[in-house]
Coordinates of C-alpha atoms and ligand atoms in Angstrom, one line a residue:
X1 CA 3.3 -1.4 -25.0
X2 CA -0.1 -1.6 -23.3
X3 CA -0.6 -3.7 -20.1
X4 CA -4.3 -4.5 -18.8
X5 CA -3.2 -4.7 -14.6
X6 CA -6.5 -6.3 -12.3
X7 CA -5.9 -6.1 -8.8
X8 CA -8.3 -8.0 -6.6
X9 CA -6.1 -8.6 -3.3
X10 CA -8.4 -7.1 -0.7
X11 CA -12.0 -4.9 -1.2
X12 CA -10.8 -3.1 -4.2
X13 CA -11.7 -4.9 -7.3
X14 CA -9.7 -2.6 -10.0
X15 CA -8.9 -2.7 -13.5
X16 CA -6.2 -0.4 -15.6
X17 CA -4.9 0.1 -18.9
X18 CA -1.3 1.3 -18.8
X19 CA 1.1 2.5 -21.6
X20 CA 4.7 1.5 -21.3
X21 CA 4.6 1.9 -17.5
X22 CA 4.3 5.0 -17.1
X23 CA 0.9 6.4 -19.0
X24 CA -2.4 5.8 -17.4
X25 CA -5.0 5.3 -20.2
X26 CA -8.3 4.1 -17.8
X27 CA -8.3 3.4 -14.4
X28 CA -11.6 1.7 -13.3
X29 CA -11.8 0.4 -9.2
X30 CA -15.2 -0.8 -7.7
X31 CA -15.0 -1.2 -3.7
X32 CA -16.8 -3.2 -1.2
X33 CA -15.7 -1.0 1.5
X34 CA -18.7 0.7 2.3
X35 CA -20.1 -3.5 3.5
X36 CA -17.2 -3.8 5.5
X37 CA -17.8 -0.2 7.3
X38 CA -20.9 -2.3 9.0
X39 CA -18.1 -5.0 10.9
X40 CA -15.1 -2.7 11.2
X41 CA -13.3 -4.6 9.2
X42 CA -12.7 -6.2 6.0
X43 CA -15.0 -9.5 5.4
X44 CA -12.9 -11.6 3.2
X45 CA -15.6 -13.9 1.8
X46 CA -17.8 -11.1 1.4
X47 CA -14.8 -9.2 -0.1
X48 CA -14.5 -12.3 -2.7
X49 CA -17.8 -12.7 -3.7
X50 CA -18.2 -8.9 -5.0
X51 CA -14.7 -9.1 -6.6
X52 CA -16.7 -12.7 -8.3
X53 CA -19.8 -9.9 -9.2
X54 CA -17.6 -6.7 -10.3
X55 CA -14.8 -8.0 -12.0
X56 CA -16.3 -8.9 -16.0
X57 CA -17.8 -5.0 -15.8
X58 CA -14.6 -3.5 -14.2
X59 CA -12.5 -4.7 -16.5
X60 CA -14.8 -4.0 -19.8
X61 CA -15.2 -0.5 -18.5
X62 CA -11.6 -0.3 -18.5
X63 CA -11.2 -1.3 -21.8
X64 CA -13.8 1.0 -23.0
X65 CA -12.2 3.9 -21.3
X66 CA -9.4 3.3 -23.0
X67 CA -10.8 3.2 -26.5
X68 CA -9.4 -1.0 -27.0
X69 CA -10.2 -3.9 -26.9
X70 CA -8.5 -6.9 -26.0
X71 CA -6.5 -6.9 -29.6
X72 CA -5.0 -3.5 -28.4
X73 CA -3.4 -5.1 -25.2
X74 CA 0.3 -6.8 -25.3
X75 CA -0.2 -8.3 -22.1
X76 CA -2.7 -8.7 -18.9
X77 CA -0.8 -8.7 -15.1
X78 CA -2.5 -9.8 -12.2
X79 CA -2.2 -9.1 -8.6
X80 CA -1.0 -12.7 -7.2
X81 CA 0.0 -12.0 -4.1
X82 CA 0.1 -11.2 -1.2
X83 CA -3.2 -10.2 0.2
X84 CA -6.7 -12.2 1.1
X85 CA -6.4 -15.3 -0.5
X86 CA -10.5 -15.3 -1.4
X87 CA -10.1 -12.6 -3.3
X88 CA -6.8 -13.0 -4.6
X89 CA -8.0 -15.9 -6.5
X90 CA -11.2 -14.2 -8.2
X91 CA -8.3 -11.8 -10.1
X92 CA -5.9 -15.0 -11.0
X93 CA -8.8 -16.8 -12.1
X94 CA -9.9 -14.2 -14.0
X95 CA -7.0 -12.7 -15.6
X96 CA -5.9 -16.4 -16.5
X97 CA -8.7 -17.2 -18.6
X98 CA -9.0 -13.8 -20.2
X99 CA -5.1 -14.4 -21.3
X100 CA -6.0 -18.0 -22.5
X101 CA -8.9 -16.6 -24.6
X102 CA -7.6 -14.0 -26.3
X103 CA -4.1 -15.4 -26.5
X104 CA -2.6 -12.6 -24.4
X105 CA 0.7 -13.2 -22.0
X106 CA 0.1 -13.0 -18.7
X107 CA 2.3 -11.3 -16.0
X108 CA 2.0 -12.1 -12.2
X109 CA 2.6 -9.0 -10.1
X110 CA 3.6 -8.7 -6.2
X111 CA 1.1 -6.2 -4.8
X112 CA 3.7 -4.0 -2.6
X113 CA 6.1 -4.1 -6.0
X114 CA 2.3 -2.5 -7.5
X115 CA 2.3 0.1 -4.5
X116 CA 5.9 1.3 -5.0
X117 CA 5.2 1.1 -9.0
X118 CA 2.5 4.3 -8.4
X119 CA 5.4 6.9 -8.0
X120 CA 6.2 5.7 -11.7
X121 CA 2.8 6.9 -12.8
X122 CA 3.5 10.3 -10.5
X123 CA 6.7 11.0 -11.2
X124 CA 7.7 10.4 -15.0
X125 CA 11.2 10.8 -14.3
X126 CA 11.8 8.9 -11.0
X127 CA 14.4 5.7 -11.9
X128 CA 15.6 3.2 -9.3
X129 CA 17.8 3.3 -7.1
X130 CA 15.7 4.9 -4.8
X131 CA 14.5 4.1 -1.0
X132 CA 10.8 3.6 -0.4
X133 CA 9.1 3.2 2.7
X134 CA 5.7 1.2 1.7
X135 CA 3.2 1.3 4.9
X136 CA -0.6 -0.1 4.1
X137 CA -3.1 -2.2 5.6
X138 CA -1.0 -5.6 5.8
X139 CA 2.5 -4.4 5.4
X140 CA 5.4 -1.4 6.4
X141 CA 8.8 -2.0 4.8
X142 CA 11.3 0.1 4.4
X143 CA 12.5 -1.4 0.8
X144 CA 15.6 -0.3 -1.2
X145 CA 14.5 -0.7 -5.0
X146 CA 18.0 -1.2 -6.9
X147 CA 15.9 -1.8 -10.4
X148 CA 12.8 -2.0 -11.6
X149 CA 12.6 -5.6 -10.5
X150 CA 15.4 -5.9 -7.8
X151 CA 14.6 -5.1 -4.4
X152 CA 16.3 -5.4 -1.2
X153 CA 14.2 -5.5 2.0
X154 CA 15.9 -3.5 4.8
X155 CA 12.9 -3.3 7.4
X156 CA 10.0 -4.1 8.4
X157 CA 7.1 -4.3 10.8
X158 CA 7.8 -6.9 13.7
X159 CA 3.9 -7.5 14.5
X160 CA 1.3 -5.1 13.4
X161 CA 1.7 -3.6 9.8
X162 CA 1.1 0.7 10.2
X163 CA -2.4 0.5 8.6
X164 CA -3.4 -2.0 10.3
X165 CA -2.1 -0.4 14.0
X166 CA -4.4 2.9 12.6
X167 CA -7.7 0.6 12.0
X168 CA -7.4 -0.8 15.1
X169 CA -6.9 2.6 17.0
X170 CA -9.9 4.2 15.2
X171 CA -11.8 1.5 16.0
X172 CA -10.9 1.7 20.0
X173 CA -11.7 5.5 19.2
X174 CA -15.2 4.8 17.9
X175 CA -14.4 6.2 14.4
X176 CA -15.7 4.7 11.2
X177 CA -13.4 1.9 9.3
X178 CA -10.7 2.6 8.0
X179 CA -9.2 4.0 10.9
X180 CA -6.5 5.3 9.4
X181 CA -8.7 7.7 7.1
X182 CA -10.4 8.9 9.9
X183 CA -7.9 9.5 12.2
X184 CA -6.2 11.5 9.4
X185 CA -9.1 13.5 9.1
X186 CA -10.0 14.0 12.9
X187 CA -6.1 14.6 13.8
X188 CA -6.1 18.6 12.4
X189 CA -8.9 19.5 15.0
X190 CA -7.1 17.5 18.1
X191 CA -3.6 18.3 19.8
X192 CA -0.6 15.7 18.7
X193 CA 1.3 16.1 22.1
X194 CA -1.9 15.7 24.4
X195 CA -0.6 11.9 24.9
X196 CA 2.7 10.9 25.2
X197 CA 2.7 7.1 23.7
X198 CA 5.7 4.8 23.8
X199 CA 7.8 5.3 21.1
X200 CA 9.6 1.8 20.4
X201 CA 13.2 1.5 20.6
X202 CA 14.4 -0.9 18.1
X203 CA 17.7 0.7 17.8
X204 CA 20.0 -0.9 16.2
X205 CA 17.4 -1.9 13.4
X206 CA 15.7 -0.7 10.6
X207 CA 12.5 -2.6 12.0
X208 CA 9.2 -1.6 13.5
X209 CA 7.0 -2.2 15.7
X210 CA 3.4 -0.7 16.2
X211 CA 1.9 -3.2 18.8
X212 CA 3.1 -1.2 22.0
X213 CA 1.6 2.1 20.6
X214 CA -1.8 -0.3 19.5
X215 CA -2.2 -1.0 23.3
X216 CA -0.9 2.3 25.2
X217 CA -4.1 3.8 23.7
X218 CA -6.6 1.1 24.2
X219 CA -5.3 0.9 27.6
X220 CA -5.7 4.6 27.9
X221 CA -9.4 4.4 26.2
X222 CA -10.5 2.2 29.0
X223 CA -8.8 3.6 31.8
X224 CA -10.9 6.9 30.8
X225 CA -13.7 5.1 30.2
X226 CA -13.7 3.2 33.4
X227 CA -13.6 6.5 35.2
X228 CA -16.8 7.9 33.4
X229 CA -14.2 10.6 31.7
X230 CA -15.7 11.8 27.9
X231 CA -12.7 10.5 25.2
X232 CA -10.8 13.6 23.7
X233 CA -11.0 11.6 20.6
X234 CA -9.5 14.1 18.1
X235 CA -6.4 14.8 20.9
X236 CA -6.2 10.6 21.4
X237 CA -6.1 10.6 17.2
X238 CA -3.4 13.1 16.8
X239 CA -1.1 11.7 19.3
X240 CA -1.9 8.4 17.8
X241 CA -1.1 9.4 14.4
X242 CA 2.0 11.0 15.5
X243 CA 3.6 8.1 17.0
X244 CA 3.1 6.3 14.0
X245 CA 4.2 8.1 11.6
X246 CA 7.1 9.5 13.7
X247 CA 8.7 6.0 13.9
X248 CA 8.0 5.6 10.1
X249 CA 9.9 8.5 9.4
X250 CA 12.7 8.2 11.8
X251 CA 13.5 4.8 10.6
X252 CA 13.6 5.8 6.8
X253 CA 16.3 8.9 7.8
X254 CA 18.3 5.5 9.4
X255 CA 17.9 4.0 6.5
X256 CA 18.4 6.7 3.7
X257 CA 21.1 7.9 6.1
X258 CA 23.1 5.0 6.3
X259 CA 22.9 3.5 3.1
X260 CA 23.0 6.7 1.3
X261 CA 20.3 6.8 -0.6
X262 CA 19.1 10.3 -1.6
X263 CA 15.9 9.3 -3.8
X264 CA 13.0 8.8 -1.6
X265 CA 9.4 7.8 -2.3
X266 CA 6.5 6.6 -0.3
X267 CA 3.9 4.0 -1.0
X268 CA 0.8 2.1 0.0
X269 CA -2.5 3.2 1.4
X270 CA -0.9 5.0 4.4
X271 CA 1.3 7.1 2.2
X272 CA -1.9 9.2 1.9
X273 CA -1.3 10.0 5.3
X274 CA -0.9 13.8 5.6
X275 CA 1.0 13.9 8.6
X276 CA 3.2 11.1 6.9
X277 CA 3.7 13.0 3.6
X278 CA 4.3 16.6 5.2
X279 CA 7.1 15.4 8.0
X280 CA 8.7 13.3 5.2
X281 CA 8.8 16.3 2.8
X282 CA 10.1 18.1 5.9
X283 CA 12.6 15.5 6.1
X284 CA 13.7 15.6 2.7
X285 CA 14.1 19.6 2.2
X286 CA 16.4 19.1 5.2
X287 CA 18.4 16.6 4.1
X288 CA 18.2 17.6 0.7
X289 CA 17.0 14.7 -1.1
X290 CA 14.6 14.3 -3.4
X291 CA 11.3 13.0 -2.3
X292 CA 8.7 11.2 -4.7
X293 CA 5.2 10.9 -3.2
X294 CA 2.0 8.6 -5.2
X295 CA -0.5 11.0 -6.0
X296 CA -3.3 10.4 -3.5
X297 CA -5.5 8.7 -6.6
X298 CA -2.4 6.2 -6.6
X299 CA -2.1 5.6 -3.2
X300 CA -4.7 2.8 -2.5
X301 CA -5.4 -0.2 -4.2
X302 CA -6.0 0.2 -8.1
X303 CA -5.3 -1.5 -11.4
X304 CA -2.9 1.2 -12.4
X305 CA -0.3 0.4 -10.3
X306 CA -0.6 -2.7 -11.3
X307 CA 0.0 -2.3 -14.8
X308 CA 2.9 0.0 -14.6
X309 CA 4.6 -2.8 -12.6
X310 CA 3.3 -5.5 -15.1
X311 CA 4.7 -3.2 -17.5
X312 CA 8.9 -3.7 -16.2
X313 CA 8.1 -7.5 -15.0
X314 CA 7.5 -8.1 -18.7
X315 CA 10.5 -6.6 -20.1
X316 CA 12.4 -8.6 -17.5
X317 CA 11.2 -11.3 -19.1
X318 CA 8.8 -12.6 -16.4
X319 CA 5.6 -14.8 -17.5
X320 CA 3.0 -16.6 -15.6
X321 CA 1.8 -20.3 -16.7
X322 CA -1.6 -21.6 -16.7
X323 CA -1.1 -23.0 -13.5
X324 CA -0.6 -19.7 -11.7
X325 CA -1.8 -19.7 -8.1
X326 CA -2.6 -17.3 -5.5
X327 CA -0.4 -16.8 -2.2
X328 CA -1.7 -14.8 1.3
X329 CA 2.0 -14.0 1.7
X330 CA 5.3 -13.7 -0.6
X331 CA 8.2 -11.8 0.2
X332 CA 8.8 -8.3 -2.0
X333 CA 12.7 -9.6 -2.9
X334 CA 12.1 -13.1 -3.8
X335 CA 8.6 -14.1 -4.8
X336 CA 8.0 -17.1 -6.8
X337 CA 4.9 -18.0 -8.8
Ligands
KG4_1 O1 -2.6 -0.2 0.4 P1 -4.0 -0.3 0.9 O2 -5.1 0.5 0.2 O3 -4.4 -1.8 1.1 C1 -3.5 -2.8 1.5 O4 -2.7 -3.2 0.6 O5 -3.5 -3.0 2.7 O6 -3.9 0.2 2.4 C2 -5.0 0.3 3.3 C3 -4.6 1.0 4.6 C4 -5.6 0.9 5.6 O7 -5.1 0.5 6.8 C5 -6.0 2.4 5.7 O8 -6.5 2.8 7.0 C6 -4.8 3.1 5.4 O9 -4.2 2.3 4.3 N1 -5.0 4.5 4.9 C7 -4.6 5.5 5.6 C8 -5.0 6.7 4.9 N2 -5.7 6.2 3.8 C9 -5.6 4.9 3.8 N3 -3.9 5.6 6.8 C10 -3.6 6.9 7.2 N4 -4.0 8.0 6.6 C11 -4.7 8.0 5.4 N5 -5.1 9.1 4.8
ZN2 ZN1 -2.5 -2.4 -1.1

């Protein structure tokens, strides 16, 4: 079965063709990142308006890559939410009246199910149960996947999502957006244990929280600055980075540990992290369990993901209606549509 997956929930506008879930036949993504590099941030409306210019092309070039058309495609799914509204709704729109036209059913798709759905395309053999930790730009959860469409939601950030914490570091840091790429990359040449930020102590929980680190090393910035001192931005990025992926990884041993999980993966755009991936892996041959990682293609946003996930909604039975919206925010467990 082959699944056309669109993604449009925040500057990647990204089209896929997917084979049974698992087989990636094209994989086309156009990004408006290098815009939003000139605010630090992303813009949503400027986001929306190149998702309203890219997406005909994207998705044609994905077609073509694949050698089909839209007879060869059993059914289109959409990223619905959650994610920037804007551009949300240039993908619904768009997906919905490409599935009217050509008569093709249309499958809704919760972006974070999409991230976790990449170790599918990675690891042909991975099958749930497993424990994922999915970190990215609006969301860290440590989510327990009991089936292909059955999740259970065991933590999650209590303010700022990991990404998110990352951007705003590098930006405090002077480095280019994202932040969380650049600190990765600036991190090898600094030293981790030059800076000693909180590490939050939410004990008894499998929940994070990234805010307290977020300000330790603005307040540090200034206090440096203030005194005329030069930053030592690659030591202030390592320590950074390790005090955010240390509570990542600290609270999925919790969780793996006490729920007994022994199949782990990571998703979302900061499982790209290489900090992230090697102390997980380190983790995991310590523990002995078995860890799935997204290969690094997989791990930002991209159609692919998209239709692997549309791909196991659709045997499930799940269907979209011409009315389909487009939400900022829907919980992983229980979204409706
Ligand atoms: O999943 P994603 O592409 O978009 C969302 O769904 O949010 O995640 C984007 C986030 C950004 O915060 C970015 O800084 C972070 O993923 N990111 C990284 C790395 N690559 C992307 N963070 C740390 N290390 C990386 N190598
Ligand atoms: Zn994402």
């Amino acid at each position: 079965m082959r699944i056309l997956g669109i993604e449009s929930s925040c500057d990647e506008t990204a089209a896929a063709v997917v084979q049974d879930g698992r087989q990636v036949l094209s994989n086309v993504i156009a990004t408006s990142l290098e815009e939003h590099k000139l605010y630090g941030g992303v813009v949503p409306e400027i986001a929306s308006r190149r998702h309203a210019e890219s997406i005909s092309g994207v998705v044609r070039q994905a077609l073509a890559d694949a050698n089909c058309d839209m007879s060869g495609i059993d059914a289109i799914a959409v990223t619905y939410a959650p994610g920037l509204i804007g551009a949300l709704l240039v993908g619904v729109n768009f997906a919905k009246g490409l599935s009217m036209a050509t008569n093709t059913p249309l499958v809704p798709v919760h972006h974070l199910r999409g991230h976790i759905a990449a170790n599918y395309l990675t690891h042909q053999d991975l099958k749930p149960p497993f424990l994922c930790l999915v970190a990215s730009g609006g969301h860290s959860h440590i989510v327990a996947v009991e089936d292909y469409t059955t999740y259970k939601v065991l933590g999650k950030t209590r303010d700022d999502a990991a990404g998110e914490a990352l951007d705003k570091a590098g930006r405090t840091l002077g480095l280019p957006y994202p932040g969380g790429i650049s600190i990765d990359k600036i991190a090898p040449t600094g030293d981790e244990n030059a800076f000693a930020f909180p590490h939050p102590r939410l004990d008894t929980s499998y929940d994070f929280s990234f805010s307290g680190l977020k300000t330790a090393v603005i307040n540090t910035v200034h206090r440096m600055e203030q005194k005329g001192e030069t930053l030592p931005v690659a030591d202030l990025a390592a320590s950074f980075q390790k005090g955010v992926t240390d509570c990542l990884v600290e609270k999925l041993e919790k969780a793996a540990t006490d729920y007994g999980y022994t199949s782990i993966a990571l998703a979302g755009g900061v499982s790209a992290n290489s900090r992230l991936r090697r102390e997980t892996d380190r983790l995991c041959r310590q523990k002995g369990w078995q860890l799935h990682l997204p290969a690094l293609k997989y791990c930002g946003d991209n159609g692919a993901m998209v239709g692997a996930q549309g791909y196991y909604e659709y045997v499930s039975g799940v269907r979209a209606q011409p009315d389909l919206n487009a939400y900022a925010t829907m919980p992983i467990d229980r979204p409706t549509f």
